[in-house]
């Protein structure tokens, strides 16, 4: 984010903060407070890239969230959505892909603080120990987690979720391929952890990467919920099968802007839903900046 954009966002955030706080108090009083879900990819101080956050920034974000929100598991988030009532500000933490370096700092930090989180894994890369396609494309072959690490995570109580076998774009895949990527990754992951896998995250996670067939196949495969990554909130009464996440932007101001519920974002989300119904559009103009699952 360039300086003038950052200053503008800062001014907007500060000016609207009293109103955001008042709205949150009102939502809590009425039981209409949304559950926020954020996604990270890789926490490391070496080989920075658009999906890596350094350790200091990660710690700062977790501290900021911890001082203002309850951390909740997916099961608890869905319980609140299903019940139609949520009176407490809450955040669920997630990671996508399965980067080995997360085991050096981020995972121990969350486990030590007893913060629940969901860890989505692209099974083919973990099983073959091949770098993810997006890292191969950039010439930085970063290591994925090993199957042993994933099994240990699950054994320590972390919710391990599936993120396809090959990190494929399911928005342009055949039904057979979608089936193989969704149901196949569930089977592979269940073999790795020796327990049921309950959640799935669509790679890239934008509107264009998720289709009705993908939702149906995930439901039929036995998943209890699927995640998007285009940016959205989970309100009580919303469909608890679709868990809407936003990017844990390394720029903490952008993350705070999402967490404290930006009215403009809500308006964009509602406008997208309206235009999607009206024209079956892909909603590309509402793609969240710099954020792909
Ligand atoms: Zn991903």
GROMACS .gro file of C-alpha atoms and ligand atoms in nm:
model
  294
    1UNK     CA    1   0.000   0.000   0.000
    2UNK     CA    2   0.153   0.336  -0.097
    3UNK     CA    3   0.181   0.616   0.156
    4UNK     CA    4  -0.109   0.831   0.040
    5UNK     CA    5  -0.344   0.528   0.036
    6UNK     CA    6  -0.222   0.431   0.381
    7UNK     CA    7  -0.282   0.783   0.516
    8UNK     CA    8  -0.630   0.793   0.363
    9UNK     CA    9  -0.721   0.457   0.514
   10UNK     CA   10  -0.577   0.566   0.848
   11UNK     CA   11  -0.787   0.884   0.846
   12UNK     CA   12  -1.099   0.690   0.746
   13UNK     CA   13  -1.038   0.425   1.010
   14UNK     CA   14  -0.986   0.678   1.290
   15UNK     CA   15  -1.279   0.894   1.185
   16UNK     CA   16  -1.517   0.596   1.169
   17UNK     CA   17  -1.390   0.416   1.480
   18UNK     CA   18  -1.640   0.565   1.729
   19UNK     CA   19  -1.923   0.468   1.495
   20UNK     CA   20  -1.779   0.116   1.448
   21UNK     CA   21  -1.757   0.073   1.825
   22UNK     CA   22  -2.114   0.191   1.872
   23UNK     CA   23  -2.237  -0.042   1.596
   24UNK     CA   24  -2.054  -0.336   1.754
   25UNK     CA   25  -2.213  -0.262   2.092
   26UNK     CA   26  -2.555  -0.249   1.925
   27UNK     CA   27  -2.496  -0.577   1.737
   28UNK     CA   28  -2.379  -0.749   2.057
   29UNK     CA   29  -2.688  -0.624   2.242
   30UNK     CA   30  -2.911  -0.760   1.964
   31UNK     CA   31  -2.714  -1.085   1.918
   32UNK     CA   32  -2.630  -1.001   1.556
   33UNK     CA   33  -2.253  -0.981   1.591
   34UNK     CA   34  -2.064  -1.163   1.309
   35UNK     CA   35  -1.785  -1.415   1.358
   36UNK     CA   36  -1.472  -1.300   1.176
   37UNK     CA   37  -1.245  -1.555   1.008
   38UNK     CA   38  -0.897  -1.461   0.892
   39UNK     CA   39  -0.649  -1.656   0.683
   40UNK     CA   40  -0.271  -1.665   0.691
   41UNK     CA   41  -0.036  -1.869   0.472
   42UNK     CA   42   0.326  -1.863   0.584
   43UNK     CA   43   0.490  -1.698   0.886
   44UNK     CA   44   0.865  -1.659   0.837
   45UNK     CA   45   1.140  -1.399   0.835
   46UNK     CA   46   1.315  -1.535   0.522
   47UNK     CA   47   1.204  -1.540   0.156
   48UNK     CA   48   0.933  -1.274   0.192
   49UNK     CA   49   0.657  -1.291  -0.070
   50UNK     CA   50   0.295  -1.173  -0.092
   51UNK     CA   51   0.173  -1.472   0.110
   52UNK     CA   52   0.437  -1.453   0.385
   53UNK     CA   53   0.416  -1.248   0.703
   54UNK     CA   54   0.714  -1.191   0.932
   55UNK     CA   55   0.709  -1.318   1.289
   56UNK     CA   56   0.690  -0.973   1.447
   57UNK     CA   57   0.384  -0.870   1.245
   58UNK     CA   58   0.212  -1.200   1.317
   59UNK     CA   59   0.270  -1.165   1.691
   60UNK     CA   60   0.144  -0.807   1.681
   61UNK     CA   61  -0.174  -0.914   1.499
   62UNK     CA   62  -0.245  -1.202   1.737
   63UNK     CA   63  -0.188  -0.971   2.037
   64UNK     CA   64  -0.424  -0.709   1.889
   65UNK     CA   65  -0.696  -0.966   1.819
   66UNK     CA   66  -0.650  -1.131   2.161
   67UNK     CA   67  -0.710  -0.801   2.341
   68UNK     CA   68  -1.046  -0.740   2.166
   69UNK     CA   69  -1.199  -1.070   2.051
   70UNK     CA   70  -1.271  -1.424   2.162
   71UNK     CA   71  -1.080  -1.682   1.961
   72UNK     CA   72  -1.323  -1.951   1.846
   73UNK     CA   73  -1.298  -2.286   1.670
   74UNK     CA   74  -1.491  -2.354   1.351
   75UNK     CA   75  -1.736  -2.572   1.543
   76UNK     CA   76  -1.808  -2.287   1.784
   77UNK     CA   77  -1.837  -2.035   1.499
   78UNK     CA   78  -2.090  -2.261   1.325
   79UNK     CA   79  -2.279  -2.314   1.648
   80UNK     CA   80  -2.321  -1.936   1.682
   81UNK     CA   81  -2.426  -1.901   1.316
   82UNK     CA   82  -2.674  -2.187   1.343
   83UNK     CA   83  -2.825  -2.061   1.669
   84UNK     CA   84  -2.902  -1.726   1.507
   85UNK     CA   85  -2.755  -1.539   1.803
   86UNK     CA   86  -2.404  -1.416   1.871
   87UNK     CA   87  -2.344  -1.152   2.135
   88UNK     CA   88  -1.964  -1.158   2.154
   89UNK     CA   89  -1.699  -1.033   1.909
   90UNK     CA   90  -1.511  -1.342   1.789
   91UNK     CA   91  -1.236  -1.441   1.548
   92UNK     CA   92  -1.136  -1.777   1.401
   93UNK     CA   93  -0.777  -1.816   1.279
   94UNK     CA   94  -0.690  -2.025   0.973
   95UNK     CA   95  -0.388  -2.109   0.758
   96UNK     CA   96  -0.387  -2.226   0.397
   97UNK     CA   97  -0.154  -2.456   0.199
   98UNK     CA   98   0.072  -2.609   0.471
   99UNK     CA   99   0.411  -2.438   0.491
  100UNK     CA  100   0.684  -2.615   0.690
  101UNK     CA  101   0.812  -2.292   0.849
  102UNK     CA  102   0.482  -2.236   1.028
  103UNK     CA  103   0.604  -2.508   1.265
  104UNK     CA  104   0.901  -2.294   1.372
  105UNK     CA  105   0.711  -2.003   1.521
  106UNK     CA  106   0.343  -1.947   1.441
  107UNK     CA  107   0.209  -2.288   1.540
  108UNK     CA  108   0.404  -2.308   1.871
  109UNK     CA  109   0.286  -1.955   1.957
  110UNK     CA  110  -0.081  -2.043   1.901
  111UNK     CA  111  -0.054  -2.377   2.081
  112UNK     CA  112   0.122  -2.220   2.378
  113UNK     CA  113  -0.152  -1.957   2.408
  114UNK     CA  114  -0.424  -2.221   2.356
  115UNK     CA  115  -0.568  -2.032   2.059
  116UNK     CA  116  -0.782  -2.259   1.839
  117UNK     CA  117  -0.706  -2.256   1.467
  118UNK     CA  118  -0.778  -2.451   1.149
  119UNK     CA  119  -0.489  -2.559   0.929
  120UNK     CA  120  -0.572  -2.629   0.563
  121UNK     CA  121  -0.335  -2.856   0.375
  122UNK     CA  122  -0.281  -2.927   0.005
  123UNK     CA  123  -0.231  -3.301   0.037
  124UNK     CA  124  -0.035  -3.380  -0.282
  125UNK     CA  125   0.245  -3.139  -0.190
  126UNK     CA  126   0.263  -3.270   0.165
  127UNK     CA  127   0.271  -3.633   0.050
  128UNK     CA  128   0.523  -3.579  -0.234
  129UNK     CA  129   0.719  -3.306  -0.050
  130UNK     CA  130   0.706  -3.092  -0.365
  131UNK     CA  131   0.680  -2.711  -0.340
  132UNK     CA  132   0.340  -2.550  -0.407
  133UNK     CA  133   0.273  -2.448  -0.770
  134UNK     CA  134   0.264  -2.075  -0.680
  135UNK     CA  135   0.613  -2.101  -0.525
  136UNK     CA  136   0.750  -2.302  -0.816
  137UNK     CA  137   0.621  -2.029  -1.049
  138UNK     CA  138   0.823  -1.770  -0.856
  139UNK     CA  139   1.138  -1.980  -0.844
  140UNK     CA  140   1.127  -2.008  -0.462
  141UNK     CA  141   1.069  -2.376  -0.382
  142UNK     CA  142   0.955  -2.337  -0.020
  143UNK     CA  143   0.906  -2.655   0.180
  144UNK     CA  144   0.559  -2.786   0.264
  145UNK     CA  145   0.485  -2.955   0.598
  146UNK     CA  146   0.561  -3.325   0.621
  147UNK     CA  147   0.284  -3.582   0.677
  148UNK     CA  148   0.435  -3.645   1.022
  149UNK     CA  149   0.402  -3.276   1.112
  150UNK     CA  150   0.039  -3.272   0.998
  151UNK     CA  151  -0.039  -3.586   1.197
  152UNK     CA  152   0.125  -3.432   1.506
  153UNK     CA  153  -0.080  -3.113   1.462
  154UNK     CA  154  -0.402  -3.309   1.449
  155UNK     CA  155  -0.297  -3.514   1.750
  156UNK     CA  156  -0.239  -3.193   1.946
  157UNK     CA  157  -0.601  -3.092   1.886
  158UNK     CA  158  -0.563  -2.859   1.588
  159UNK     CA  159  -0.845  -2.877   1.332
  160UNK     CA  160  -0.674  -2.994   1.013
  161UNK     CA  161  -0.868  -2.921   0.693
  162UNK     CA  162  -0.833  -3.010   0.324
  163UNK     CA  163  -0.726  -2.766   0.052
  164UNK     CA  164  -0.740  -2.998  -0.255
  165UNK     CA  165  -0.469  -3.237  -0.371
  166UNK     CA  166  -0.285  -3.010  -0.618
  167UNK     CA  167  -0.399  -2.655  -0.532
  168UNK     CA  168  -0.610  -2.655  -0.849
  169UNK     CA  169  -0.846  -2.375  -0.951
  170UNK     CA  170  -1.182  -2.552  -0.909
  171UNK     CA  171  -1.363  -2.268  -1.085
  172UNK     CA  172  -1.241  -2.395  -1.422
  173UNK     CA  173  -1.220  -2.771  -1.351
  174UNK     CA  174  -1.446  -3.050  -1.478
  175UNK     CA  175  -1.682  -3.221  -1.232
  176UNK     CA  176  -1.454  -3.526  -1.231
  177UNK     CA  177  -1.153  -3.315  -1.145
  178UNK     CA  178  -1.345  -3.126  -0.873
  179UNK     CA  179  -1.452  -3.458  -0.723
  180UNK     CA  180  -1.096  -3.590  -0.729
  181UNK     CA  181  -0.955  -3.274  -0.572
  182UNK     CA  182  -1.219  -3.237  -0.299
  183UNK     CA  183  -1.309  -3.593  -0.203
  184UNK     CA  184  -0.957  -3.718  -0.285
  185UNK     CA  185  -0.789  -3.465  -0.055
  186UNK     CA  186  -1.028  -3.559   0.226
  187UNK     CA  187  -0.938  -3.928   0.192
  188UNK     CA  188  -0.564  -3.858   0.171
  189UNK     CA  189  -0.571  -3.627   0.471
  190UNK     CA  190  -0.777  -3.869   0.678
  191UNK     CA  191  -0.515  -4.136   0.608
  192UNK     CA  192  -0.241  -3.894   0.722
  193UNK     CA  193  -0.408  -3.789   1.048
  194UNK     CA  194  -0.612  -4.102   1.120
  195UNK     CA  195  -0.924  -3.899   1.199
  196UNK     CA  196  -1.217  -3.739   1.014
  197UNK     CA  197  -1.149  -3.421   0.816
  198UNK     CA  198  -1.442  -3.185   0.854
  199UNK     CA  199  -1.356  -2.866   0.663
  200UNK     CA  200  -1.244  -2.771   0.314
  201UNK     CA  201  -1.098  -2.443   0.182
  202UNK     CA  202  -1.125  -2.359  -0.188
  203UNK     CA  203  -0.783  -2.270  -0.338
  204UNK     CA  204  -0.769  -1.897  -0.427
  205UNK     CA  205  -1.115  -1.868  -0.270
  206UNK     CA  206  -1.252  -1.590  -0.491
  207UNK     CA  207  -1.603  -1.604  -0.635
  208UNK     CA  208  -1.464  -1.728  -0.967
  209UNK     CA  209  -1.286  -2.022  -0.800
  210UNK     CA  210  -1.599  -2.165  -0.635
  211UNK     CA  211  -1.893  -2.321  -0.818
  212UNK     CA  212  -2.225  -2.476  -0.711
  213UNK     CA  213  -2.077  -2.812  -0.817
  214UNK     CA  214  -1.786  -2.758  -0.579
  215UNK     CA  215  -2.023  -2.687  -0.289
  216UNK     CA  216  -2.237  -2.993  -0.373
  217UNK     CA  217  -1.939  -3.225  -0.407
  218UNK     CA  218  -1.794  -3.101  -0.076
  219UNK     CA  219  -2.128  -3.163   0.095
  220UNK     CA  220  -2.159  -3.509  -0.060
  221UNK     CA  221  -1.803  -3.593   0.044
  222UNK     CA  222  -1.906  -3.535   0.405
  223UNK     CA  223  -1.748  -3.198   0.479
  224UNK     CA  224  -1.921  -2.991   0.749
  225UNK     CA  225  -1.814  -2.658   0.603
  226UNK     CA  226  -1.622  -2.492   0.320
  227UNK     CA  227  -1.421  -2.170   0.322
  228UNK     CA  228  -1.402  -1.885   0.077
  229UNK     CA  229  -1.130  -1.618   0.078
  230UNK     CA  230  -1.285  -1.325  -0.106
  231UNK     CA  231  -1.368  -1.128   0.205
  232UNK     CA  232  -1.686  -1.155   0.407
  233UNK     CA  233  -1.837  -1.187   0.754
  234UNK     CA  234  -2.031  -1.472   0.917
  235UNK     CA  235  -2.351  -1.338   1.069
  236UNK     CA  236  -2.579  -1.537   1.299
  237UNK     CA  237  -2.841  -1.698   1.076
  238UNK     CA  238  -2.610  -1.717   0.772
  239UNK     CA  239  -2.561  -2.060   0.611
  240UNK     CA  240  -2.307  -2.223   0.845
  241UNK     CA  241  -2.179  -2.448   0.563
  242UNK     CA  242  -2.010  -2.151   0.392
  243UNK     CA  243  -1.746  -1.994   0.615
  244UNK     CA  244  -1.638  -1.656   0.483
  245UNK     CA  245  -1.286  -1.541   0.551
  246UNK     CA  246  -1.079  -1.232   0.487
  247UNK     CA  247  -0.706  -1.192   0.441
  248UNK     CA  248  -0.489  -1.130   0.747
  249UNK     CA  249  -0.318  -0.847   0.564
  250UNK     CA  250   0.045  -0.789   0.674
  251UNK     CA  251  -0.053  -0.421   0.687
  252UNK     CA  252  -0.227  -0.429   1.026
  253UNK     CA  253  -0.436  -0.121   0.949
  254UNK     CA  254  -0.612  -0.311   0.670
  255UNK     CA  255  -0.671  -0.605   0.904
  256UNK     CA  256  -0.812  -0.373   1.174
  257UNK     CA  257  -1.036  -0.215   0.912
  258UNK     CA  258  -1.184  -0.557   0.829
  259UNK     CA  259  -1.205  -0.678   1.188
  260UNK     CA  260  -1.391  -0.374   1.315
  261UNK     CA  261  -1.646  -0.416   1.029
  262UNK     CA  262  -1.605  -0.157   0.758
  263UNK     CA  263  -1.947  -0.040   0.643
  264UNK     CA  264  -1.810   0.003   0.291
  265UNK     CA  265  -1.712  -0.366   0.283
  266UNK     CA  266  -2.059  -0.466   0.398
  267UNK     CA  267  -2.210  -0.250   0.126
  268UNK     CA  268  -1.982  -0.408  -0.138
  269UNK     CA  269  -2.073  -0.759  -0.018
  270UNK     CA  270  -2.445  -0.678  -0.033
  271UNK     CA  271  -2.402  -0.516  -0.376
  272UNK     CA  272  -2.221  -0.826  -0.500
  273UNK     CA  273  -2.494  -1.056  -0.373
  274UNK     CA  274  -2.755  -0.842  -0.545
  275UNK     CA  275  -2.567  -0.824  -0.875
  276UNK     CA  276  -2.485  -1.195  -0.861
  277UNK     CA  277  -2.853  -1.276  -0.835
  278UNK     CA  278  -2.937  -1.023  -1.105
  279UNK     CA  279  -2.675  -1.116  -1.363
  280UNK     CA  280  -2.495  -1.426  -1.240
  281UNK     CA  281  -2.176  -1.217  -1.261
  282UNK     CA  282  -1.845  -1.337  -1.126
  283UNK     CA  283  -1.809  -1.028  -0.907
  284UNK     CA  284  -1.451  -0.972  -1.005
  285UNK     CA  285  -1.465  -0.605  -0.915
  286UNK     CA  286  -1.510  -0.700  -0.551
  287UNK     CA  287  -1.203  -0.921  -0.532
  288UNK     CA  288  -1.019  -0.836  -0.214
  289UNK     CA  289  -0.689  -0.671  -0.288
  290UNK     CA  290  -0.382  -0.892  -0.258
  291UNK     CA  291  -0.560  -1.184  -0.103
  292UNK     CA  292  -0.592  -1.530  -0.246
  293UNK     CA  293  -0.643  -1.846  -0.041
  294LIG    ZN1  294  -0.402  -2.195  -0.103
   0.00000   0.00000   0.00000
